[in-house]
Coordinates of C-alpha atoms and ligand atoms in Angstrom, one line a residue:
M1 CA 7.9 12.4 -25.7
Y2 CA 10.9 10.2 -26.4
N3 CA 11.6 8.5 -29.5
E4 CA 8.5 6.4 -28.9
I5 CA 6.9 4.1 -31.4
D6 CA 3.4 4.3 -32.4
L7 CA 1.6 1.3 -31.3
D8 CA -0.7 1.4 -34.3
I9 CA 2.0 0.5 -36.8
I10 CA 2.9 -2.7 -35.0
D11 CA 1.8 -6.0 -36.5
I12 CA 0.9 -8.2 -33.4
N13 CA 0.2 -11.2 -35.5
S14 CA 3.9 -11.3 -36.5
E15 CA 6.7 -12.9 -34.5
P16 CA 8.1 -10.6 -31.6
P17 CA 11.1 -8.8 -32.8
A18 CA 14.4 -9.6 -31.1
E19 CA 15.8 -6.2 -30.8
E20 CA 15.1 -3.7 -28.1
P21 CA 13.2 -1.4 -27.5
F22 CA 11.3 -2.7 -30.5
R23 CA 10.4 -6.0 -28.6
Q24 CA 9.0 -4.2 -25.7
Y25 CA 6.6 -1.8 -28.0
Y26 CA 5.3 -4.9 -29.5
F27 CA 4.3 -6.4 -26.2
M28 CA 2.9 -3.1 -25.2
A29 CA 0.8 -3.5 -28.3
R30 CA -0.2 -7.1 -27.3
C31 CA -1.2 -5.9 -23.8
R32 CA -3.2 -3.1 -25.5
E33 CA -5.3 -5.9 -27.1
W34 CA -5.8 -7.4 -23.7
V35 CA -7.0 -4.1 -22.4
R36 CA -9.4 -3.6 -25.2
D37 CA -11.0 -7.0 -24.5
F38 CA -11.1 -6.2 -20.9
E39 CA -12.9 -3.0 -21.7
Q40 CA -15.4 -4.8 -24.0
K41 CA -16.3 -7.3 -21.2
N42 CA -16.4 -4.8 -18.3
G43 CA -17.5 -1.5 -19.9
R44 CA -14.4 0.2 -18.3
R45 CA -10.7 0.4 -18.7
P46 CA -8.6 -1.8 -16.2
T47 CA -7.1 0.5 -13.6
A48 CA -3.5 0.2 -12.4
C49 CA -1.4 1.6 -9.5
V50 CA 2.2 1.9 -9.2
T51 CA 3.5 2.1 -5.6
T52 CA 7.2 3.3 -4.9
F53 CA 9.4 2.5 -2.0
G54 CA 12.9 3.8 -1.6
C55 CA 15.0 6.3 -3.5
Q56 CA 14.7 8.8 -6.5
M57 CA 16.1 6.0 -8.6
N58 CA 13.1 3.8 -7.8
A59 CA 10.9 6.8 -8.3
R60 CA 12.2 7.4 -11.7
D61 CA 11.8 3.5 -12.5
S62 CA 8.4 3.8 -11.6
E63 CA 7.6 6.4 -14.0
K64 CA 8.9 4.1 -16.7
L65 CA 6.5 1.3 -15.3
A66 CA 3.6 3.8 -15.3
G67 CA 4.5 5.0 -18.8
I68 CA 4.4 1.3 -20.1
L69 CA 0.9 0.9 -18.2
E70 CA -0.4 4.0 -19.8
K71 CA 0.7 3.2 -23.3
A72 CA -1.0 -0.2 -22.9
G73 CA -4.3 1.5 -22.1
Y74 CA -4.4 1.0 -18.5
Q75 CA -6.1 4.0 -16.4
L76 CA -3.6 5.1 -13.7
I77 CA -5.1 5.6 -10.4
D78 CA -3.6 6.2 -6.8
N79 CA -5.4 3.5 -5.0
E80 CA -4.2 0.0 -4.3
K81 CA -7.6 -1.5 -5.1
A82 CA -6.9 -1.4 -8.7
D83 CA -7.1 -4.2 -11.2
F84 CA -3.2 -4.3 -11.6
V85 CA -1.0 -3.1 -8.6
I86 CA 2.8 -3.2 -8.8
F87 CA 5.2 -2.4 -5.7
N88 CA 8.5 -1.1 -6.8
T89 CA 10.4 -2.3 -3.6
C90 CA 13.6 -0.9 -1.8
T91 CA 15.9 -3.1 0.5
V92 CA 18.5 -0.7 1.6
R93 CA 17.4 -1.4 5.2
D94 CA 15.4 -4.1 6.9
N95 CA 12.3 -1.8 7.8
A96 CA 12.0 -1.0 3.9
N97 CA 11.3 -4.8 3.5
Q98 CA 9.0 -5.1 6.4
R99 CA 6.9 -2.3 5.0
V100 CA 6.6 -4.1 1.8
Y101 CA 5.5 -7.4 3.5
G102 CA 3.0 -5.4 5.6
R103 CA 1.4 -3.7 2.6
L104 CA 1.4 -7.0 0.6
G105 CA -0.5 -8.6 3.2
E106 CA -3.2 -5.7 2.7
L107 CA -3.0 -6.3 -1.1
G108 CA -3.8 -9.8 -0.6
G109 CA -7.1 -8.9 1.1
H110 CA -7.9 -6.7 -1.8
K111 CA -7.4 -9.6 -4.2
R112 CA -9.6 -12.0 -2.2
R113 CA -12.5 -9.3 -2.8
N114 CA -11.5 -9.0 -6.6
P115 CA -9.9 -12.3 -7.8
G116 CA -9.4 -10.9 -11.3
M117 CA -6.7 -8.5 -9.7
K118 CA -3.1 -8.9 -10.5
I119 CA -0.3 -8.1 -8.1
A120 CA 3.3 -7.7 -9.3
L121 CA 6.5 -7.0 -7.4
C122 CA 9.8 -5.5 -8.8
G123 CA 12.9 -3.6 -7.8
C124 CA 15.9 -4.1 -5.4
M125 CA 14.2 -6.4 -2.8
M126 CA 13.4 -9.0 -5.4
Q127 CA 17.1 -9.4 -6.2
E128 CA 17.4 -11.2 -2.9
P129 CA 17.0 -15.0 -3.3
E130 CA 15.6 -15.2 0.3
V131 CA 12.7 -12.9 -0.5
I132 CA 11.8 -14.9 -3.5
E133 CA 11.7 -18.0 -1.3
K134 CA 9.4 -16.2 1.2
L135 CA 7.1 -15.0 -1.5
R136 CA 6.7 -18.5 -3.1
K137 CA 6.0 -19.9 0.4
S138 CA 3.9 -17.2 2.1
Y139 CA 2.6 -14.8 -0.7
S140 CA 1.5 -17.2 -3.4
F141 CA -1.2 -14.9 -4.5
V142 CA 1.5 -12.7 -6.2
D143 CA 1.4 -12.7 -9.8
L144 CA 4.6 -11.4 -11.3
V145 CA 8.0 -10.9 -9.9
F146 CA 10.9 -9.3 -11.4
G147 CA 14.1 -7.5 -10.6
T148 CA 16.2 -4.4 -11.5
H149 CA 18.2 -5.7 -14.2
N150 CA 15.2 -6.7 -16.5
I151 CA 12.8 -3.8 -15.7
Y152 CA 12.9 -2.8 -19.2
K153 CA 11.1 -6.0 -20.1
F154 CA 8.0 -5.0 -18.1
A155 CA 5.9 -5.0 -21.1
E156 CA 6.7 -8.4 -22.1
L157 CA 6.5 -9.7 -18.4
L158 CA 3.1 -8.1 -18.0
Y159 CA 1.9 -9.8 -21.3
A160 CA 3.4 -13.1 -19.9
S161 CA 1.5 -12.7 -16.6
H162 CA -2.0 -12.1 -18.6
E163 CA -1.2 -15.4 -20.4
T164 CA 0.0 -17.5 -17.4
E165 CA -1.7 -19.0 -14.4
G166 CA 0.4 -18.7 -11.3
M167 CA 3.4 -16.6 -10.3
V168 CA 5.6 -15.4 -13.1
V169 CA 9.3 -14.9 -11.8
D170 CA 12.1 -13.5 -13.9
I171 CA 15.1 -12.3 -11.9
W172 CA 18.5 -11.7 -13.5
K173 CA 21.7 -11.7 -11.5
D174 CA 23.3 -8.9 -13.5
T175 CA 23.3 -7.1 -16.7
D176 CA 25.5 -4.9 -18.9
K177 CA 22.4 -3.7 -20.8
I178 CA 20.9 -0.3 -21.0
V179 CA 17.7 -0.2 -22.9
E180 CA 16.9 3.6 -24.1
D181 CA 13.6 5.2 -25.5
L182 CA 10.9 3.3 -23.4
P183 CA 8.0 5.5 -22.5
A184 CA 7.6 7.2 -19.1
E185 CA 4.6 8.9 -17.2
R186 CA 6.2 11.9 -15.2
K187 CA 4.8 12.6 -11.8
Y188 CA 5.4 16.2 -12.2
P189 CA 5.2 17.9 -15.7
F190 CA 7.8 20.4 -14.7
K191 CA 10.6 18.5 -13.3
S192 CA 12.1 15.0 -14.1
G193 CA 14.7 12.6 -12.7
I194 CA 17.2 11.4 -15.4
N195 CA 19.3 8.4 -14.9
I196 CA 22.8 9.1 -16.0
M197 CA 24.2 5.6 -14.4
F198 CA 22.9 2.4 -13.0
G199 CA 24.5 0.3 -10.3
C200 CA 27.3 0.8 -8.0
N201 CA 30.9 -0.3 -7.7
N202 CA 31.9 1.0 -4.4
F203 CA 30.8 -1.8 -2.1
C204 CA 30.5 0.3 1.2
S205 CA 30.6 -2.5 3.7
Y206 CA 27.2 -2.0 5.0
C207 CA 25.3 -1.5 1.8
I208 CA 23.4 -3.8 -0.3
V209 CA 22.9 -1.6 -3.4
P210 CA 25.9 -3.0 -5.3
Y211 CA 24.5 -6.5 -4.9
V212 CA 21.0 -5.6 -6.0
R213 CA 21.6 -3.0 -8.8
G214 CA 24.6 -4.6 -10.1
R215 CA 28.0 -3.0 -11.5
E216 CA 28.0 0.7 -12.5
R217 CA 26.8 1.2 -16.1
N218 CA 27.1 4.6 -17.6
R219 CA 24.6 6.1 -20.1
K220 CA 26.2 7.9 -23.1
P221 CA 26.3 11.5 -22.7
E222 CA 24.5 11.9 -26.1
D223 CA 21.5 9.9 -24.8
I224 CA 21.3 11.9 -21.6
L225 CA 21.6 15.2 -23.4
E226 CA 19.0 14.0 -26.1
E227 CA 16.6 12.8 -23.3
I228 CA 16.9 16.2 -21.3
R229 CA 16.2 18.3 -24.5
R230 CA 13.0 16.3 -25.2
L231 CA 11.9 16.8 -21.6
V232 CA 12.5 20.6 -21.9
A233 CA 10.4 20.6 -25.1
D234 CA 7.8 18.9 -23.1
G235 CA 7.7 21.5 -20.3
V236 CA 10.3 20.4 -17.9
V237 CA 12.3 23.4 -16.2
E238 CA 14.2 21.3 -13.6
V239 CA 16.2 18.1 -14.1
M240 CA 17.6 15.8 -11.4
L241 CA 20.6 13.7 -12.6
L242 CA 20.5 10.5 -10.9
G243 CA 23.2 7.9 -9.9
Q244 CA 24.7 6.1 -6.9
N245 CA 27.8 8.1 -7.2
V246 CA 27.4 10.7 -9.9
N247 CA 31.0 11.9 -9.5
S248 CA 32.4 8.6 -11.0
Y249 CA 30.2 9.3 -14.1
G250 CA 31.8 8.7 -17.5
K251 CA 35.2 7.0 -16.5
N252 CA 34.5 3.7 -18.1
L253 CA 32.6 4.9 -21.2
D254 CA 34.2 4.4 -24.6
N255 CA 35.0 7.9 -25.0
P256 CA 35.4 8.9 -21.2
I257 CA 34.1 12.2 -20.0
T258 CA 33.8 13.7 -16.5
F259 CA 30.7 14.5 -14.6
A260 CA 31.7 18.1 -14.5
Q261 CA 31.9 18.1 -18.5
L262 CA 28.6 16.4 -18.6
L263 CA 27.2 19.2 -16.3
R264 CA 28.8 21.8 -18.6
E265 CA 26.8 20.3 -21.6
V266 CA 23.5 20.0 -19.7
E267 CA 23.9 23.7 -18.8
K268 CA 23.9 24.7 -22.5
I269 CA 20.3 23.4 -23.0
D270 CA 18.2 26.3 -23.8
G271 CA 14.9 26.4 -21.7
L272 CA 16.4 24.4 -18.8
K273 CA 16.3 26.4 -15.7
R274 CA 17.6 24.2 -12.8
I275 CA 19.9 21.4 -12.6
R276 CA 20.3 19.2 -9.5
F277 CA 22.1 15.8 -9.0
M278 CA 22.2 13.0 -6.6
T279 CA 24.3 11.3 -4.9
S280 CA 28.0 12.6 -4.7
H281 CA 30.5 10.5 -3.2
P282 CA 33.1 12.6 -1.2
K283 CA 36.0 10.3 -2.4
D284 CA 35.3 11.3 -6.0
L285 CA 34.3 14.9 -5.7
S286 CA 36.6 16.8 -8.0
D287 CA 37.6 20.5 -7.9
E288 CA 36.5 20.7 -11.6
L289 CA 33.0 19.9 -10.2
I290 CA 33.2 22.7 -7.6
E291 CA 34.4 25.2 -10.2
V292 CA 31.7 24.1 -12.7
M293 CA 29.1 24.6 -9.9
A294 CA 30.4 28.0 -8.7
Q295 CA 30.3 29.3 -12.3
S296 CA 26.9 27.9 -13.3
E297 CA 23.8 29.8 -13.6
K298 CA 21.6 26.6 -13.5
I299 CA 23.1 24.1 -11.1
C300 CA 21.2 24.4 -7.9
R301 CA 23.0 25.7 -4.7
H302 CA 22.7 22.3 -3.0
L303 CA 25.0 19.4 -2.6
H304 CA 24.1 16.1 -0.9
L305 CA 27.5 14.6 0.3
P306 CA 26.9 11.6 2.6
L307 CA 29.3 11.4 5.5
Q308 CA 28.0 8.1 7.0
S309 CA 30.4 8.7 9.9
G310 CA 32.8 11.3 11.3
S311 CA 35.1 8.7 12.7
T312 CA 38.2 7.8 10.7
R313 CA 38.2 4.5 12.1
I314 CA 34.6 3.7 11.4
L315 CA 34.9 5.1 7.8
E316 CA 37.8 2.7 7.3
R317 CA 35.7 -0.2 8.3
M318 CA 32.8 1.1 6.2
N319 CA 35.1 1.0 3.3
R320 CA 34.3 4.6 2.4
R321 CA 37.8 5.7 1.3
Y322 CA 38.1 9.1 3.1
T323 CA 39.1 10.3 6.6
K324 CA 37.3 12.8 8.9
E325 CA 39.9 15.4 7.9
Q326 CA 39.5 14.8 4.4
Y327 CA 35.7 15.3 4.4
L328 CA 36.0 18.4 6.7
E329 CA 38.5 19.9 4.3
L330 CA 36.4 19.0 1.3
A331 CA 33.3 20.7 2.8
Q332 CA 35.2 23.8 3.7
R333 CA 36.7 23.9 0.1
I334 CA 33.1 23.7 -1.2
R335 CA 31.8 26.4 1.1
D336 CA 34.7 28.7 0.4
R337 CA 34.0 28.8 -3.3
I338 CA 30.3 28.6 -3.3
P339 CA 29.1 30.5 -0.1
D340 CA 25.4 30.1 -0.4
I341 CA 25.5 26.3 -1.0
A342 CA 23.4 24.1 1.2
I343 CA 25.2 20.8 2.2
T344 CA 23.1 17.9 3.2
T345 CA 24.2 14.5 4.3
D346 CA 23.4 10.8 5.2
I347 CA 24.7 9.4 8.5
I348 CA 24.5 5.9 9.9
V349 CA 24.4 5.4 13.7
G350 CA 25.4 2.0 15.2
F351 CA 27.7 0.5 12.5
P352 CA 29.3 -2.4 14.1
G353 CA 32.2 -1.4 16.5
E354 CA 31.0 2.1 16.7
T355 CA 31.7 3.4 20.2
P356 CA 30.2 6.4 22.0
E357 CA 33.7 8.1 21.3
D358 CA 33.2 7.5 17.5
L359 CA 29.7 9.0 17.6
E360 CA 31.3 12.2 19.3
E361 CA 33.4 12.4 16.0
T362 CA 30.4 12.4 14.0
I363 CA 28.5 15.1 16.0
D364 CA 31.9 17.0 15.8
V365 CA 31.7 17.0 12.0
V366 CA 28.0 17.9 12.0
R367 CA 28.7 20.9 14.1
R368 CA 31.8 22.0 12.0
V369 CA 30.3 21.5 8.7
K370 CA 26.9 22.8 9.8
F371 CA 24.9 20.5 7.6
D372 CA 21.7 22.2 6.1
N373 CA 19.9 18.8 6.5
A374 CA 20.9 15.4 7.4
F375 CA 19.2 12.1 7.1
T376 CA 20.1 9.9 10.0
F377 CA 19.7 6.1 9.9
I378 CA 20.1 3.4 12.4
Y379 CA 22.4 0.8 11.1
S380 CA 20.8 -2.1 9.6
K381 CA 22.4 -5.6 9.2
R382 CA 22.0 -6.7 5.5
T383 CA 22.7 -10.2 4.5
G384 CA 25.8 -10.8 2.4
T385 CA 27.4 -7.5 3.0
P386 CA 30.8 -7.5 4.8
A387 CA 29.6 -5.6 7.8
A388 CA 26.9 -8.3 8.5
A389 CA 29.7 -10.6 9.4
M390 CA 31.5 -8.2 11.7
E391 CA 31.2 -9.4 15.3
D392 CA 30.9 -6.3 17.4
Q393 CA 27.4 -5.1 16.6
V394 CA 26.4 -2.4 18.8
P395 CA 23.8 -2.8 21.7
K396 CA 20.3 -1.5 20.7
E397 CA 20.2 0.9 23.7
Q398 CA 23.6 2.5 22.9
V399 CA 22.3 2.9 19.3
R400 CA 19.0 4.5 20.5
Q401 CA 20.8 7.1 22.7
G402 CA 23.5 7.8 20.2
F403 CA 20.7 8.4 17.5
D404 CA 18.7 10.7 19.6
R405 CA 21.8 12.9 20.6
L406 CA 22.8 13.1 16.9
L407 CA 19.3 13.9 15.7
K408 CA 19.2 16.9 18.2
T409 CA 22.6 18.2 16.9
V410 CA 21.5 17.8 13.3
Q411 CA 18.1 19.6 13.8
D412 CA 19.9 22.5 15.6
T413 CA 22.5 23.0 12.9
A414 CA 19.7 22.6 10.1
R415 CA 17.4 25.1 11.9
S416 CA 20.2 27.7 12.2
Q417 CA 21.2 27.3 8.6
A418 CA 17.7 27.5 7.4
A419 CA 17.1 30.8 9.2
K420 CA 20.0 32.5 7.5
Y421 CA 18.0 33.9 4.7
E422 CA 15.2 35.3 6.7
G423 CA 14.3 38.8 4.9
R424 CA 16.0 38.0 1.6
V425 CA 14.6 37.7 -1.8
M426 CA 15.2 34.5 -3.6
E427 CA 13.9 32.3 -6.5
A428 CA 11.7 29.6 -5.8
L429 CA 10.3 26.9 -8.3
I430 CA 6.6 26.5 -7.5
E431 CA 5.9 22.8 -7.1
E432 CA 2.5 22.3 -5.7
A433 CA -0.7 24.1 -4.9
N434 CA -2.9 23.9 -1.9
D435 CA -3.8 20.9 0.2
S436 CA -1.6 18.3 -1.5
A437 CA 1.4 20.5 -0.4
W438 CA 0.7 19.6 3.3
E439 CA 0.5 15.9 2.9
G440 CA 4.2 15.3 3.2
N441 CA 7.3 15.0 0.9
P442 CA 6.5 17.1 -2.4
G443 CA 9.0 15.2 -4.2
A444 CA 12.5 15.9 -3.1
G445 CA 14.4 14.5 -0.2
N446 CA 16.4 11.3 -0.2
V447 CA 15.6 7.6 0.3
S448 CA 12.6 7.1 2.5
G449 CA 14.3 7.7 5.8
T450 CA 13.8 6.3 9.3
A451 CA 14.3 9.8 10.4
C452 CA 15.2 13.0 8.9
A453 CA 15.9 16.5 10.3
G454 CA 15.0 18.7 7.4
T455 CA 12.5 20.4 5.5
D456 CA 10.6 17.2 4.5
A457 CA 10.2 16.1 8.1
A458 CA 8.8 19.6 8.9
M459 CA 6.1 19.5 6.3
G460 CA 3.5 18.0 8.4
T461 CA 3.3 20.9 10.9
Q462 CA 0.2 22.4 9.3
D463 CA -1.3 23.4 12.7
T464 CA 1.4 25.9 13.4
M465 CA 0.1 27.9 10.4
G466 CA -3.6 27.6 10.6
A467 CA -5.6 26.4 7.6
P468 CA -3.9 27.4 4.4
V469 CA -6.0 29.3 2.1
S470 CA -4.9 29.0 -1.6
M471 CA -1.2 28.5 -0.7
V472 CA 1.6 27.2 -2.9
T473 CA 4.7 25.5 -2.2
G474 CA 8.1 26.2 -3.8
R475 CA 11.5 25.1 -3.4
L476 CA 14.6 27.5 -3.3
S477 CA 17.7 26.5 -5.3
N478 CA 19.3 25.4 -1.9
N479 CA 16.3 22.9 -1.7
T480 CA 14.6 24.8 1.3
V481 CA 10.8 24.8 1.1
V482 CA 8.8 28.0 0.9
H483 CA 5.0 28.4 1.4
M484 CA 3.4 31.4 0.1
P485 CA -0.2 32.6 -1.1
G486 CA -0.8 31.8 -4.7
D487 CA -2.8 29.6 -6.9
A488 CA -2.4 26.5 -9.2
S489 CA -1.5 28.7 -12.2
L490 CA 2.0 29.3 -10.7
V491 CA 2.9 25.5 -10.6
G492 CA 6.1 24.8 -12.6
R493 CA 7.0 28.5 -12.7
V494 CA 10.1 30.1 -11.2
V495 CA 9.2 33.1 -9.1
Q496 CA 10.8 35.7 -6.9
V497 CA 9.8 35.1 -3.2
S498 CA 10.5 37.2 -0.2
L499 CA 11.4 34.9 2.6
D500 CA 9.5 36.6 5.4
R501 CA 9.5 34.3 8.3
C502 CA 11.6 31.2 9.0
H503 CA 9.6 28.3 10.7
G504 CA 12.1 25.9 11.8
F505 CA 12.9 24.2 8.4
Y506 CA 10.7 26.0 6.1
Y507 CA 9.8 29.6 5.2
I508 CA 6.6 31.5 4.8
G509 CA 6.8 34.2 2.1
H510 CA 5.2 36.2 -0.5
R511 CA 5.8 36.8 -4.1
V512 CA 7.4 39.9 -5.0
Ligands
LIG1 N1 24.7 5.9 -3.1 C1 24.3 6.7 -2.1 C2 23.4 6.3 -1.0 C3 22.5 5.2 -1.4 S1 21.7 4.5 -0.1 C4 25.6 7.1 -1.4 O1 26.6 6.4 -1.5 O2 25.7 8.2 -0.9 C5 21.2 5.8 0.8 C6 21.7 5.8 2.3 O3 21.1 4.8 3.1 C7 23.1 5.9 2.5 O4 23.8 7.0 2.2 C8 23.3 5.4 3.9 O5 23.4 6.6 4.9 C9 22.0 4.6 4.0 N2 22.3 3.2 4.4 C10 22.7 2.3 3.2 N3 22.9 1.1 3.9 C11 22.5 1.2 5.1 C12 22.4 0.2 6.2 N4 22.8 -1.1 6.0 N5 22.0 0.6 7.4 C13 21.5 1.8 7.6 N6 21.5 2.8 6.7 C14 22.1 2.5 5.5
LIG2 FE1 25.8 2.0 -1.1 FE2 28.2 3.0 -0.9 FE3 27.2 2.4 -3.4 FE4 26.3 4.5 -2.1 S1 28.3 4.4 -2.8 S2 25.2 2.8 -3.1 S3 26.5 3.8 0.2 S4 27.9 1.1 -1.7
LIG3 FE1 16.5 1.3 -2.0 FE2 17.3 0.1 -4.1 FE3 17.2 2.8 -3.9 S1 17.8 -0.7 -2.3 S2 17.6 3.0 -1.8 S3 15.3 1.4 -3.9 S4 18.7 1.7 -5.0

């Protein structure tokens, strides 16, 4: 798939090379030797399970972890009773951390029954020193811990954990490195996330991401385009360009380019049918981008544009660097130029100092922009961020009431937006067949939300439809989900669908 290196040509008796990615392929080859030994002793390959918490960026990182495990010879399974289990963690809100600790307790139970099992933890949560302290103290059964900056070293660390008794911990404070050409095992054959940048420089005052993901680093456009070309040759029809703030892409490259220019280049790739991207920061969204989207045949009619708050006073305290009026004006400009676009958003309720009047401002923006979907989050205090030190934290009861009021408004606008296309024929990319489509989020969406008022939240309502008989699930360009009769042979294809009935946030339709 990538510029992968054949493990058979690597001499594992030589010294490990210093240069990347060669060094990691060397350790994959050494891990493969370990796997072969395991197989001889146990009469089966060792199994491995990668569990992802958090956002699309983590999901993509997990595909890389899975790619390395697969290359080393592990059998990937979806069950945490595997011989090797790795949690790729998130720490954006405290409940993300709590979920990890809860699940880790369960893993400890599995390990008591299977002492040969190895448990690894990586991702954003591992960048917090308090977490490492707690793991050492209360979760000493964990075998391997690493962070976001050295994830490319996974093969080397996996090898080290085979060779070492006790917990291997390797956390870096920051990095300026990007290692290309490591293997990845995609969750979907027909669509893929692509990192275009790593880290974040924005320091919104509530947010821990810049601390755990480090400073913004951009991949070179030629590396991104080459990766997409290879993915397309391998059957991918839809790509999602990933970054914490894609609109600032390219500014600090040696040969600067804008995000809009990158999109123009991606558009030219033959065989690629759909382009998505996430996330856009309103402060950096250019007219050039709106124009490129308006003229594009491939860029999906969907823009995720986090609002966070509709109150200019709160936005200022959040360090978002736009006002309520600027956001409204931007949303209007986008809707005027691209009338069929869906605009979705993220909103935080209960930021320090937020009054009921501030929340009214947010609700006013929701009504005026008519968001097609919104992920609403209760503010979570993150140690080390400026907002954590603000004194006027909002009482829980006020937050709860405000949250419920906001959620209702968001659901109302999302429902009326979704219904707009009833009776129309539109293109859908078929993503899943049958039962699995009903199990929850089929792959889009944003961070794992505390609550969301959109298509993904509505997916569980199977009983409103009766038992689905050979149904498939597709996604419109505007990200709305549509279910229709069909079979697995349609998965990965773009088809024309008549949107017969809107059920709240999704459609039931049929192919035409
Ligand atoms: N880079 C993206 C978002 C990354 S985090 C952006 O800027 O849009 C995803 C979402 O989590 C944010 O948009 C925000 O709404 C929410 N979030 C981040 N920190 C939070 C916190 N401390 N409490 C509650 N929600 C938070
Ligand atoms: Fe966090 Fe703001 Fe960066 Fe998004 S832009 S990751 S909310 S600091
Ligand atoms: Fe979570 Fe890290 Fe993403 S904190 S939201 S997994 S960047």
